[in-house]
CSV table of C-alpha atoms and ligand atoms in Angstrom, one decimal:
chain,number,residue,atom,x,y,z
L,1,MET,CA,113.8,58.9,135.1
L,2,ASN,CA,110.0,60.7,135.8
L,3,ILE,CA,108.7,62.9,132.9
L,4,GLY,CA,105.3,64.4,132.8
L,5,ILE,CA,102.2,66.9,133.3
L,6,ASP,CA,103.8,69.1,135.7
L,7,LYS,CA,100.8,71.8,135.8
L,8,ILE,CA,97.9,72.3,133.2
L,9,GLY,CA,96.0,75.9,131.9
L,10,PHE,CA,92.8,76.2,130.3
L,11,TYR,CA,91.3,79.5,128.6
L,12,THR,CA,88.1,79.6,126.0
L,13,PRO,CA,86.5,82.9,125.4
L,14,HIS,CA,84.0,84.8,127.4
L,15,LEU,CA,80.9,84.2,125.0
L,16,TYR,CA,78.7,80.8,124.4
L,17,VAL,CA,75.5,79.3,122.7
L,18,GLU,CA,73.1,77.1,124.3
L,19,THR,CA,73.0,74.1,122.0
L,20,LYS,CA,69.3,73.8,122.2
L,21,GLU,CA,68.7,77.3,121.0
L,22,LEU,CA,71.1,76.6,117.7
L,23,ALA,CA,68.7,73.6,117.4
L,24,VAL,CA,65.6,75.6,117.7
L,25,ALA,CA,67.0,77.8,115.3
L,26,ARG,CA,68.0,75.0,113.0
L,27,ASN,CA,64.3,73.2,112.8
L,28,ILE,CA,66.1,69.8,115.4
L,29,ASP,CA,65.0,68.6,117.7
L,30,PRO,CA,67.0,69.6,120.9
L,31,GLY,CA,67.7,65.9,121.9
L,32,LYS,CA,69.8,65.1,118.9
L,33,PHE,CA,72.5,67.9,120.1
L,34,THR,CA,72.1,67.9,124.0
L,35,VAL,CA,71.4,63.6,123.6
L,36,GLY,CA,72.8,62.4,120.3
L,37,ILE,CA,75.4,64.0,120.0
L,38,GLY,CA,76.0,64.9,124.0
L,39,GLN,CA,76.8,69.1,123.8
L,40,GLU,CA,75.1,71.8,126.0
L,41,LYS,CA,77.4,74.7,125.4
L,42,MET,CA,79.6,75.9,122.2
L,43,SER,CA,82.4,78.6,122.7
L,44,VAL,CA,82.0,81.2,120.6
L,45,PRO,CA,85.6,82.8,120.1
L,46,PRO,CA,85.0,86.7,119.5
L,47,ILE,CA,87.4,88.3,116.9
L,48,THR,CA,90.0,89.4,119.1
L,49,GLN,CA,90.6,86.0,119.9
L,50,ASP,CA,93.0,83.7,117.9
L,51,ALA,CA,94.9,80.4,118.1
L,52,VAL,CA,97.9,82.5,119.4
L,53,SER,CA,95.7,85.0,122.3
L,54,LEU,CA,94.2,81.4,123.7
L,55,ALA,CA,97.0,79.3,124.0
L,56,ALA,CA,98.4,82.9,125.8
L,57,ASN,CA,95.6,83.5,127.7
L,58,ALA,CA,95.7,79.3,128.9
L,59,ALA,CA,100.0,79.1,129.6
L,60,HIS,CA,99.2,82.8,131.4
L,61,GLU,CA,97.6,81.8,134.5
L,62,ILE,CA,99.8,78.9,135.1
L,63,LEU,CA,103.1,80.2,134.7
L,64,THR,CA,105.9,81.1,137.5
L,65,GLU,CA,108.6,83.4,136.7
L,66,GLU,CA,110.5,80.6,138.0
L,67,ASP,CA,109.1,78.7,135.1
L,68,LYS,CA,109.3,81.7,132.2
L,69,GLN,CA,113.5,81.0,133.7
L,70,GLN,CA,113.4,77.1,133.3
L,71,ILE,CA,111.5,76.4,129.9
L,72,ASP,CA,113.5,75.5,127.1
L,73,PHE,CA,111.3,74.5,124.4
L,74,VAL,CA,107.6,75.6,123.6
L,75,ILE,CA,105.2,73.3,121.7
L,76,PHE,CA,102.8,75.2,119.7
L,77,ALA,CA,99.9,72.6,118.4
L,78,THR,CA,97.3,73.8,116.6
L,79,GLU,CA,95.6,73.5,112.9
L,80,SER,CA,93.9,76.8,112.9
L,81,GLY,CA,97.1,78.8,112.6
L,82,ILE,CA,97.7,82.0,112.1
L,83,ASP,CA,100.6,82.2,109.4
L,84,HIS,CA,102.0,79.7,106.8
L,85,SER,CA,105.5,80.2,108.2
L,86,LYS,CA,105.8,81.7,111.7
L,87,ALA,CA,105.4,79.7,114.8
L,88,GLY,CA,102.6,80.3,117.0
L,89,ALA,CA,105.3,80.0,119.4
L,90,VAL,CA,106.9,82.4,118.8
L,91,TYR,CA,104.4,85.0,119.3
L,92,VAL,CA,103.6,83.2,123.0
L,93,HIS,CA,107.4,83.4,124.0
L,94,GLU,CA,107.4,86.9,123.6
L,95,LEU,CA,103.7,87.5,125.0
L,96,LEU,CA,104.6,85.4,128.1
L,97,GLY,CA,107.9,86.6,128.7
L,98,ILE,CA,109.3,83.5,128.5
L,99,ASN,CA,113.6,83.6,128.4
L,100,SER,CA,115.5,84.1,124.9
L,101,ASN,CA,117.3,80.5,125.6
L,102,ALA,CA,114.3,78.5,124.3
L,103,ARG,CA,113.3,76.5,121.2
L,104,SER,CA,110.1,77.8,119.5
L,105,ILE,CA,108.2,75.7,117.3
L,106,GLU,CA,104.9,74.5,115.7
L,107,VAL,CA,103.1,71.2,115.0
L,108,LYS,CA,100.1,69.9,113.7
L,109,GLU,CA,98.3,67.0,112.8
L,110,ALA,CA,95.0,68.1,113.1
L,111,CYS,CA,93.9,67.0,116.8
L,112,TYR,CA,96.7,65.1,117.5
L,113,GLY,CA,98.7,67.9,117.6
L,114,ALA,CA,99.5,68.2,121.2
L,115,THR,CA,99.8,64.7,121.8
L,116,ALA,CA,102.6,64.8,119.5
L,117,GLY,CA,103.9,67.7,121.3
L,118,ILE,CA,104.0,65.6,124.5
L,119,GLN,CA,105.5,62.9,123.2
L,120,ILE,CA,108.6,65.2,121.9
L,121,ALA,CA,108.3,67.1,125.2
L,122,LYS,CA,108.9,63.8,126.9
L,123,GLY,CA,112.1,62.6,124.9
L,124,HIS,CA,114.0,66.6,124.9
L,125,ILE,CA,113.4,66.1,129.0
L,126,ALA,CA,114.5,62.6,129.0
L,127,LEU,CA,117.8,63.8,127.4
L,128,ASN,CA,118.3,67.6,129.3
L,129,PRO,CA,116.6,66.4,132.9
L,130,ASP,CA,117.0,69.7,134.1
L,131,SER,CA,114.5,71.3,131.1
L,132,LYS,CA,110.9,72.2,131.7
L,133,VAL,CA,109.0,72.5,128.0
L,134,LEU,CA,105.4,74.2,127.8
L,135,ILE,CA,103.2,72.3,125.1
L,136,LEU,CA,99.9,74.3,124.0
L,137,GLY,CA,97.3,72.6,122.3
L,138,SER,CA,95.2,75.6,121.0
L,139,ASP,CA,91.9,76.1,118.3
L,140,ILE,CA,88.9,77.5,116.7
L,141,ALA,CA,86.6,74.7,115.2
L,142,ARG,CA,85.1,76.2,112.0
L,143,TYR,CA,82.2,73.9,110.4
L,144,GLY,CA,80.2,76.9,109.5
L,145,LEU,CA,76.6,78.4,109.8
L,146,ASN,CA,74.0,75.9,109.3
L,147,THR,CA,76.1,72.4,108.4
L,148,GLY,CA,75.9,69.1,109.5
L,149,GLY,CA,79.5,69.9,112.0
L,150,GLU,CA,78.0,73.2,113.7
L,151,VAL,CA,77.0,72.0,116.4
L,152,THR,CA,80.1,70.1,117.2
L,153,GLN,CA,82.5,74.0,117.5
L,154,GLY,CA,84.2,75.5,119.6
L,155,ALA,CA,87.6,77.3,120.9
L,156,GLY,CA,89.7,77.0,123.0
L,157,ALA,CA,93.4,76.4,124.2
L,158,VAL,CA,94.9,73.7,127.1
L,159,ALA,CA,98.8,74.6,127.7
L,160,ILE,CA,100.4,71.9,129.9
L,161,VAL,CA,104.2,72.1,131.8
L,162,MET,CA,106.1,68.9,131.3
L,163,SER,CA,109.2,68.5,133.8
L,164,THR,CA,111.1,65.6,135.7
L,165,ASP,CA,109.2,64.6,138.7
L,166,PRO,CA,105.7,66.3,137.8
L,167,SER,CA,103.0,67.1,140.4
L,168,ILE,CA,100.2,65.6,138.7
L,169,MET,CA,101.1,63.2,136.6
L,170,THR,CA,104.2,60.7,135.1
L,171,LEU,CA,103.8,59.6,131.6
L,172,GLU,CA,104.4,55.5,131.0
L,173,SER,CA,105.9,54.0,127.9
L,174,PRO,CA,105.7,52.7,125.5
L,175,SER,CA,102.7,54.1,124.1
L,176,THR,CA,100.7,52.8,120.6
L,177,TYR,CA,100.2,54.6,117.9
L,178,GLN,CA,99.2,54.2,114.1
L,179,THR,CA,98.6,56.2,110.9
L,180,GLU,CA,96.4,56.1,108.1
L,181,ASP,CA,96.0,58.2,105.2
L,182,ILE,CA,92.0,59.2,104.8
L,183,MET,CA,90.2,62.0,104.2
L,184,ASP,CA,87.8,62.3,106.6
L,185,PHE,CA,88.2,65.9,107.6
L,186,TRP,CA,90.3,68.5,106.8
L,187,ARG,CA,91.3,71.8,105.8
L,188,PRO,CA,92.6,73.1,102.5
L,189,ILE,CA,94.8,76.4,102.8
L,190,PHE,CA,92.4,78.4,101.0
L,191,SER,CA,89.3,78.0,103.7
L,192,ASP,CA,88.8,78.9,106.6
L,193,LYS,CA,86.1,76.7,107.6
L,194,ALA,CA,86.8,72.7,108.0
L,195,PHE,CA,85.6,70.4,105.3
L,196,VAL,CA,84.2,67.0,106.5
L,197,ASP,CA,83.5,63.4,105.6
L,198,GLY,CA,81.1,62.8,109.3
L,199,LYS,CA,80.0,59.8,109.2
L,200,GLN,CA,83.7,58.5,107.5
L,201,SER,CA,85.2,60.2,110.5
L,202,VAL,CA,83.3,58.6,113.1
L,203,ASP,CA,83.8,55.2,111.6
L,204,LYS,CA,87.7,55.7,111.5
L,205,TYR,CA,87.8,57.0,115.2
L,206,LEU,CA,86.4,53.7,116.2
L,207,SER,CA,88.5,51.9,114.3
L,208,PHE,CA,91.8,53.4,115.1
L,209,PHE,CA,90.6,53.4,118.6
L,210,GLN,CA,89.8,50.0,118.2
L,211,ASP,CA,92.8,48.7,116.1
L,212,ILE,CA,95.8,50.6,119.0
L,213,TRP,CA,94.0,49.5,122.3
L,214,LYS,CA,94.8,45.8,120.8
L,215,VAL,CA,98.3,46.4,119.9
L,216,HIS,CA,98.4,48.4,123.4
L,217,LYS,CA,97.2,45.4,125.5
L,218,GLN,CA,99.3,43.0,123.6
L,219,LYS,CA,102.0,45.4,124.0
L,220,THR,CA,101.9,46.1,127.8
L,221,GLU,CA,99.4,43.5,129.0
L,222,LEU,CA,97.4,46.0,130.5
L,223,GLU,CA,93.5,44.9,130.6
L,224,LEU,CA,90.8,47.8,131.2
L,225,LYS,CA,90.9,46.7,135.3
L,226,ASP,CA,94.3,48.3,134.9
L,227,PHE,CA,92.8,51.9,133.9
L,228,GLU,CA,91.2,53.6,136.9
L,229,ALA,CA,89.9,55.9,133.9
L,230,ILE,CA,90.4,56.3,130.1
L,231,CYS,CA,90.1,59.9,128.3
L,232,PHE,CA,89.3,60.4,124.9
L,233,HIS,CA,89.8,63.2,122.2
L,234,LEU,CA,86.1,64.3,122.4
L,235,PRO,CA,85.1,66.0,119.4
L,236,TYR,CA,82.0,66.2,120.9
L,237,THR,CA,81.1,63.6,124.3
L,238,LYS,CA,78.9,61.1,122.8
L,239,MET,CA,81.9,60.0,119.9
L,240,GLY,CA,84.2,59.3,122.9
L,241,GLN,CA,81.2,57.7,124.5
L,242,LYS,CA,80.7,55.3,121.9
L,243,ALA,CA,84.0,54.5,121.7
L,244,LEU,CA,84.4,53.7,126.0
L,245,LYS,CA,81.3,51.1,124.8
L,246,ALA,CA,83.2,49.7,122.1
L,247,VAL,CA,85.6,47.9,124.3
L,248,ILE,CA,83.9,47.7,127.4
L,249,PRO,CA,82.4,44.6,127.2
L,250,GLU,CA,85.8,42.9,127.9
L,251,GLY,CA,86.0,44.2,131.5
L,252,THR,CA,83.9,43.0,134.5
L,253,GLU,CA,81.2,44.6,136.5
L,254,ALA,CA,83.4,46.9,138.3
L,255,ASP,CA,85.5,47.6,135.4
L,256,GLN,CA,82.5,49.0,133.4
L,257,GLU,CA,80.7,51.1,136.4
L,258,ARG,CA,83.9,52.8,137.3
L,259,LEU,CA,85.2,53.3,133.7
L,260,LEU,CA,81.5,54.5,132.6
L,261,ALA,CA,81.1,56.7,136.0
L,262,ASN,CA,84.5,58.1,135.2
L,263,PHE,CA,84.0,59.1,131.6
L,264,GLU,CA,81.2,61.5,132.6
L,265,THR,CA,83.3,63.1,134.9
L,266,SER,CA,85.4,63.1,131.8
L,267,LYS,CA,83.5,65.1,129.4
L,268,GLN,CA,81.7,68.0,131.5
L,269,TYR,CA,84.0,70.4,130.7
L,270,ASN,CA,84.0,69.4,127.2
L,271,LYS,CA,80.0,69.3,127.1
L,272,ILE,CA,79.8,73.3,127.6
L,273,VAL,CA,82.6,74.3,125.8
L,274,GLY,CA,82.8,72.4,122.3
L,275,ASN,CA,85.6,70.9,120.2
L,276,ILE,CA,88.8,72.6,121.3
L,277,TYR,CA,90.7,70.2,118.5
L,278,THR,CA,93.7,69.6,119.6
L,279,GLY,CA,93.7,70.3,123.4
L,280,SER,CA,90.2,68.6,123.4
L,281,LEU,CA,92.2,65.3,125.0
L,282,TYR,CA,93.5,67.7,128.1
L,283,LEU,CA,90.9,69.1,128.2
L,284,SER,CA,88.5,66.3,129.4
L,285,LEU,CA,91.8,65.0,131.3
L,286,LEU,CA,91.3,68.3,133.1
L,287,SER,CA,87.5,67.7,133.9
L,288,LEU,CA,88.3,64.6,135.4
L,289,LEU,CA,91.1,65.3,137.4
L,290,GLU,CA,89.6,69.0,138.7
L,291,LEU,CA,86.1,67.3,138.9
L,292,ASN,CA,86.6,64.6,140.4
L,293,THR,CA,86.0,63.4,144.1
L,294,ASN,CA,87.4,59.9,144.8
L,295,ILE,CA,90.6,59.1,142.0
L,296,GLU,CA,93.4,58.3,144.2
L,297,ALA,CA,97.1,59.2,144.0
L,298,GLY,CA,98.4,56.0,141.9
L,299,ALA,CA,95.6,56.0,139.9
L,300,ARG,CA,96.6,54.9,136.2
L,301,ILE,CA,94.4,57.3,133.6
L,302,GLY,CA,94.8,56.2,129.9
L,303,LEU,CA,94.3,58.7,127.1
L,304,PHE,CA,93.2,58.1,123.2
L,305,SER,CA,94.6,60.8,121.3
L,306,TYR,CA,92.6,60.8,117.5
L,307,GLY,CA,93.9,63.6,114.5
L,308,SER,CA,92.1,63.3,111.8
L,309,GLY,CA,94.1,62.4,108.1
L,310,ALA,CA,94.6,60.3,110.1
L,311,VAL,CA,97.2,59.8,113.3
L,312,GLY,CA,96.2,58.1,117.0
L,313,GLU,CA,97.6,57.1,120.3
L,314,PHE,CA,97.1,55.7,123.3
L,315,PHE,CA,99.2,55.9,126.3
L,316,SER,CA,99.1,56.1,129.9
L,317,GLY,CA,99.6,58.4,132.8
L,318,ILE,CA,99.9,57.6,136.7
L,319,LEU,CA,98.8,60.2,139.0
L,320,GLN,CA,100.7,61.7,141.6
L,321,PRO,CA,100.6,62.3,145.7
L,322,ASN,CA,98.7,65.7,145.9
L,323,TYR,CA,97.8,66.0,142.5
L,324,LYS,CA,94.7,68.5,143.0
L,325,ASP,CA,97.3,70.4,145.0
L,326,ALA,CA,98.3,71.4,141.8
L,327,LEU,CA,95.3,71.8,139.8
L,328,HIS,CA,93.6,75.7,139.1
L,329,THR,CA,90.3,74.2,140.1
L,330,ALA,CA,89.1,77.4,140.8
L,331,GLN,CA,90.2,80.0,138.3
L,332,HIS,CA,88.6,77.4,135.6
L,333,GLU,CA,85.3,77.3,137.0
L,334,THR,CA,85.0,81.1,137.5
L,335,LEU,CA,86.3,81.0,134.2
L,336,LEU,CA,83.2,79.3,132.8
L,337,ALA,CA,80.7,80.7,135.6
L,338,GLU,CA,81.8,83.9,134.2
L,339,ARG,CA,81.1,83.7,130.4
L,340,LYS,CA,78.0,85.0,128.8
L,341,GLU,CA,75.3,83.9,126.6
L,342,ILE,CA,74.1,85.0,123.2
L,343,SER,CA,71.7,83.7,121.1
L,344,VAL,CA,71.9,82.2,118.1
L,345,ALA,CA,72.0,85.5,115.9
L,346,GLU,CA,74.5,87.4,117.8
L,347,TYR,CA,76.4,84.3,117.5
L,348,GLU,CA,75.8,84.3,113.6
L,349,GLU,CA,77.2,87.7,113.7
L,350,VAL,CA,80.6,86.8,116.0
L,351,PHE,CA,81.1,84.2,113.3
L,352,GLU,CA,81.2,86.0,110.2
L,353,ASP,CA,83.2,88.7,111.9
L,354,ILE,CA,86.4,87.9,110.5
L,355,VAL,CA,89.5,89.5,109.7
L,356,PRO,CA,89.4,90.2,106.0
L,357,ALA,CA,92.1,87.9,104.2
L,358,GLY,CA,94.7,90.0,103.0
L,359,GLU,CA,93.6,94.0,104.5
L,360,PRO,CA,97.4,95.1,105.8
L,361,THR,CA,96.0,97.1,108.5
L,362,ILE,CA,92.8,96.9,110.9
L,363,GLU,CA,92.7,97.9,114.7
L,364,LEU,CA,90.0,95.5,117.2
L,365,PRO,CA,87.8,96.3,119.7
L,366,VAL,CA,89.9,94.3,122.2
L,367,GLU,CA,87.7,96.8,124.9
L,368,ASN,CA,85.0,94.0,124.4
L,369,ASP,CA,87.2,91.1,125.4
L,370,PRO,CA,87.5,90.6,129.3
L,371,ALA,CA,90.6,88.2,127.8
L,372,PRO,CA,93.7,89.4,129.5
L,373,ILE,CA,95.4,88.6,126.0
L,374,CYS,CA,93.9,88.9,123.0
L,375,PHE,CA,94.4,89.3,119.1
L,376,SER,CA,93.9,93.8,118.8
L,377,GLY,CA,94.5,93.7,114.7
L,378,VAL,CA,97.1,94.0,111.7
L,379,LYS,CA,100.0,96.1,110.8
L,380,ASP,CA,101.5,96.2,107.6
L,381,HIS,CA,100.1,92.5,107.4
L,382,MET,CA,101.5,91.3,110.7
L,383,ARG,CA,99.3,90.4,113.5
L,384,GLN,CA,99.2,92.6,116.4
L,385,TYR,CA,98.7,91.2,120.5
L,386,VAL,CA,98.2,92.8,123.4
L,387,ARG,CA,99.1,92.4,127.2
L,388,LYS,CA,96.1,94.3,129.2
L,389,ASP,CA,97.9,93.3,132.7
L,390,GLY,CA,101.0,94.9,131.2
X,1,LIG,P1,74.8,63.9,111.9
X,1,LIG,O1,73.9,63.2,110.5
X,1,LIG,O2,74.0,65.5,112.1
X,1,LIG,O3,73.9,63.1,113.3
X,1,LIG,O4,76.1,64.0,111.9
X,1,LIG,P2,73.3,61.7,113.3
X,1,LIG,O5,72.1,61.8,112.2
X,1,LIG,O6,74.2,61.4,113.0
X,1,LIG,O7,72.9,61.7,114.6
X,1,LIG,C1,73.9,61.7,115.8
X,1,LIG,C2,73.3,60.8,116.6
X,1,LIG,O8,72.2,62.0,117.4
X,1,LIG,C3,72.8,60.1,116.5
X,1,LIG,O9,73.1,58.7,117.4
X,1,LIG,C4,71.4,59.9,116.5
X,1,LIG,O10,70.5,58.8,116.9
X,1,LIG,C5,71.1,60.5,117.8
X,1,LIG,P3,74.3,57.7,117.4
X,1,LIG,O11,73.6,57.0,116.4
X,1,LIG,O12,75.4,58.6,116.7
X,1,LIG,O13,74.5,57.4,118.9
X,1,LIG,N1,69.9,61.6,117.8
X,1,LIG,C6,69.3,61.9,118.7
X,1,LIG,N2,69.1,61.7,120.0
X,1,LIG,C7,68.7,62.3,121.0
X,1,LIG,N3,66.8,62.8,120.3
X,1,LIG,C8,66.8,63.2,119.4
X,1,LIG,C9,68.2,62.6,118.4
X,1,LIG,N4,68.0,62.9,117.1
X,1,LIG,C10,69.0,61.9,116.9
X,1,LIG,N5,65.8,63.6,118.8
X,1,LIG,C11,78.2,64.3,113.0
X,1,LIG,C12,77.0,64.0,113.5
X,1,LIG,C13,79.2,64.1,114.2
X,1,LIG,C14,78.8,63.1,111.8
X,1,LIG,C15,78.2,65.8,112.7
X,1,LIG,O14,78.0,66.5,113.7
X,1,LIG,C16,79.9,66.3,112.0
X,1,LIG,O15,80.4,65.9,111.1
X,1,LIG,N6,80.5,66.9,113.1
X,1,LIG,C17,81.5,67.0,112.5
X,1,LIG,C18,82.8,65.5,112.5
X,1,LIG,C19,83.2,65.2,114.0
X,1,LIG,O16,83.6,65.9,114.9
X,1,LIG,N7,83.9,63.8,113.2
X,1,LIG,C20,83.9,62.7,115.1
X,1,LIG,C21,85.0,61.8,114.6
X,1,LIG,S1,86.6,62.9,113.8
X,1,LIG,C22,87.9,63.6,115.3
X,1,LIG,O17,87.0,63.4,116.1
X,1,LIG,C23,88.3,64.7,115.0
X,1,LIG,C24,87.9,66.2,114.3
X,1,LIG,O18,87.9,66.4,116.0
X,1,LIG,C25,89.2,66.3,113.4
X,1,LIG,C26,90.4,66.9,113.8
X,1,LIG,O19,91.2,66.0,114.3
X,1,LIG,O20,91.7,67.9,113.8
X,1,LIG,C27,86.9,66.2,114.2
């Protein structure tokens, strides 16, 4: 049975800051951010976007009425969830008008969550071949003003529909995964910002990738020559480049050229959006699929997922005939082109503008946000959302 990715949607807020401006404001050489870290722009979420509204906006653009009838499972992966009890998936299910005979849950393991969702969906579809599953990877990356991680912030969501006989990519088995209890990055319940041991996180990402890749090769007998491209979780684009460079000497000159060139394509969206945590790997896949001009059906794409804490996984997929026809490339080009640049001072103001904890009632200025779906405020401690298109 062929199971895999049938549709991919994406949303990022309408505001961004240039990382070279951020560098100047922080007395850092801009080359460190644009070359050393490899980030050019950073998406900035206004107060009217949260993990739920970002996810709903990402899914809104891809779902047909037929999809909404066929989806029987909504999996919402996030590490910037809005409630300790109720799943973000339930809000998105309602906002999108998905039929009521569906399961809706939230999963969490840092940036690995969406991959967990994809593998859970694969098992569900294997048992229920008529099912469609909606997987949402949605996050706001917050480290804080003037912190080492600041330039690696970002915000956005990816929405994936999985089914049998998918239009974009079938997923292969087996995949290879690993867990180790470490404190490289975490966010205690009381904090709206992440805590991070930056150097440890980079070292662990690299060692997870190398260890998992070694086991994956033994399990599958696949080598670099068998992959057209490898996409990575991209907290910042230099991170994926470091990981690829760690294994690339295993390949021939042609393998190295192909994988490095396709990595360049796979980082374009991430470079101008920032870290969207659990959606980042799938944003990189989207960048590769939408922006390449020469990758044909039948090509094998490798995917490396890493979530701090930490869980990692390597798996692969095969591109399907006419996969480009199933993508929403023009919409994403418009979404990214129509964003508005804000100054560092404005970004700092937006960053500090958060709903005060425990505020029972608040109304937010959704008229300032062009997104179709917004977080509109709080009423009696219940979050409210608005769909502007009815
Ligand atoms: P840092 O200490 O500010 O940077 O932190 P650095 O000193 O390591 O420099 C970075 C690079 O810039 C270096 O290159 C420098 O040489 C270069 P590298 O040696 O790495 O190749 N550089 C320059 N290049 C050009 N021109 C210049 C210049 N100056 C220096 N003038 C760090 C960097 C990533 C640690 C920090 O930003 C951070 O803590 N970020 C957050 C954590 C993170 O993103 N970790 C990544 C792995 S963990 C992960 O991916 C999971 C995560 O997504 C969370 C989750 O799972 O939920 C984070």
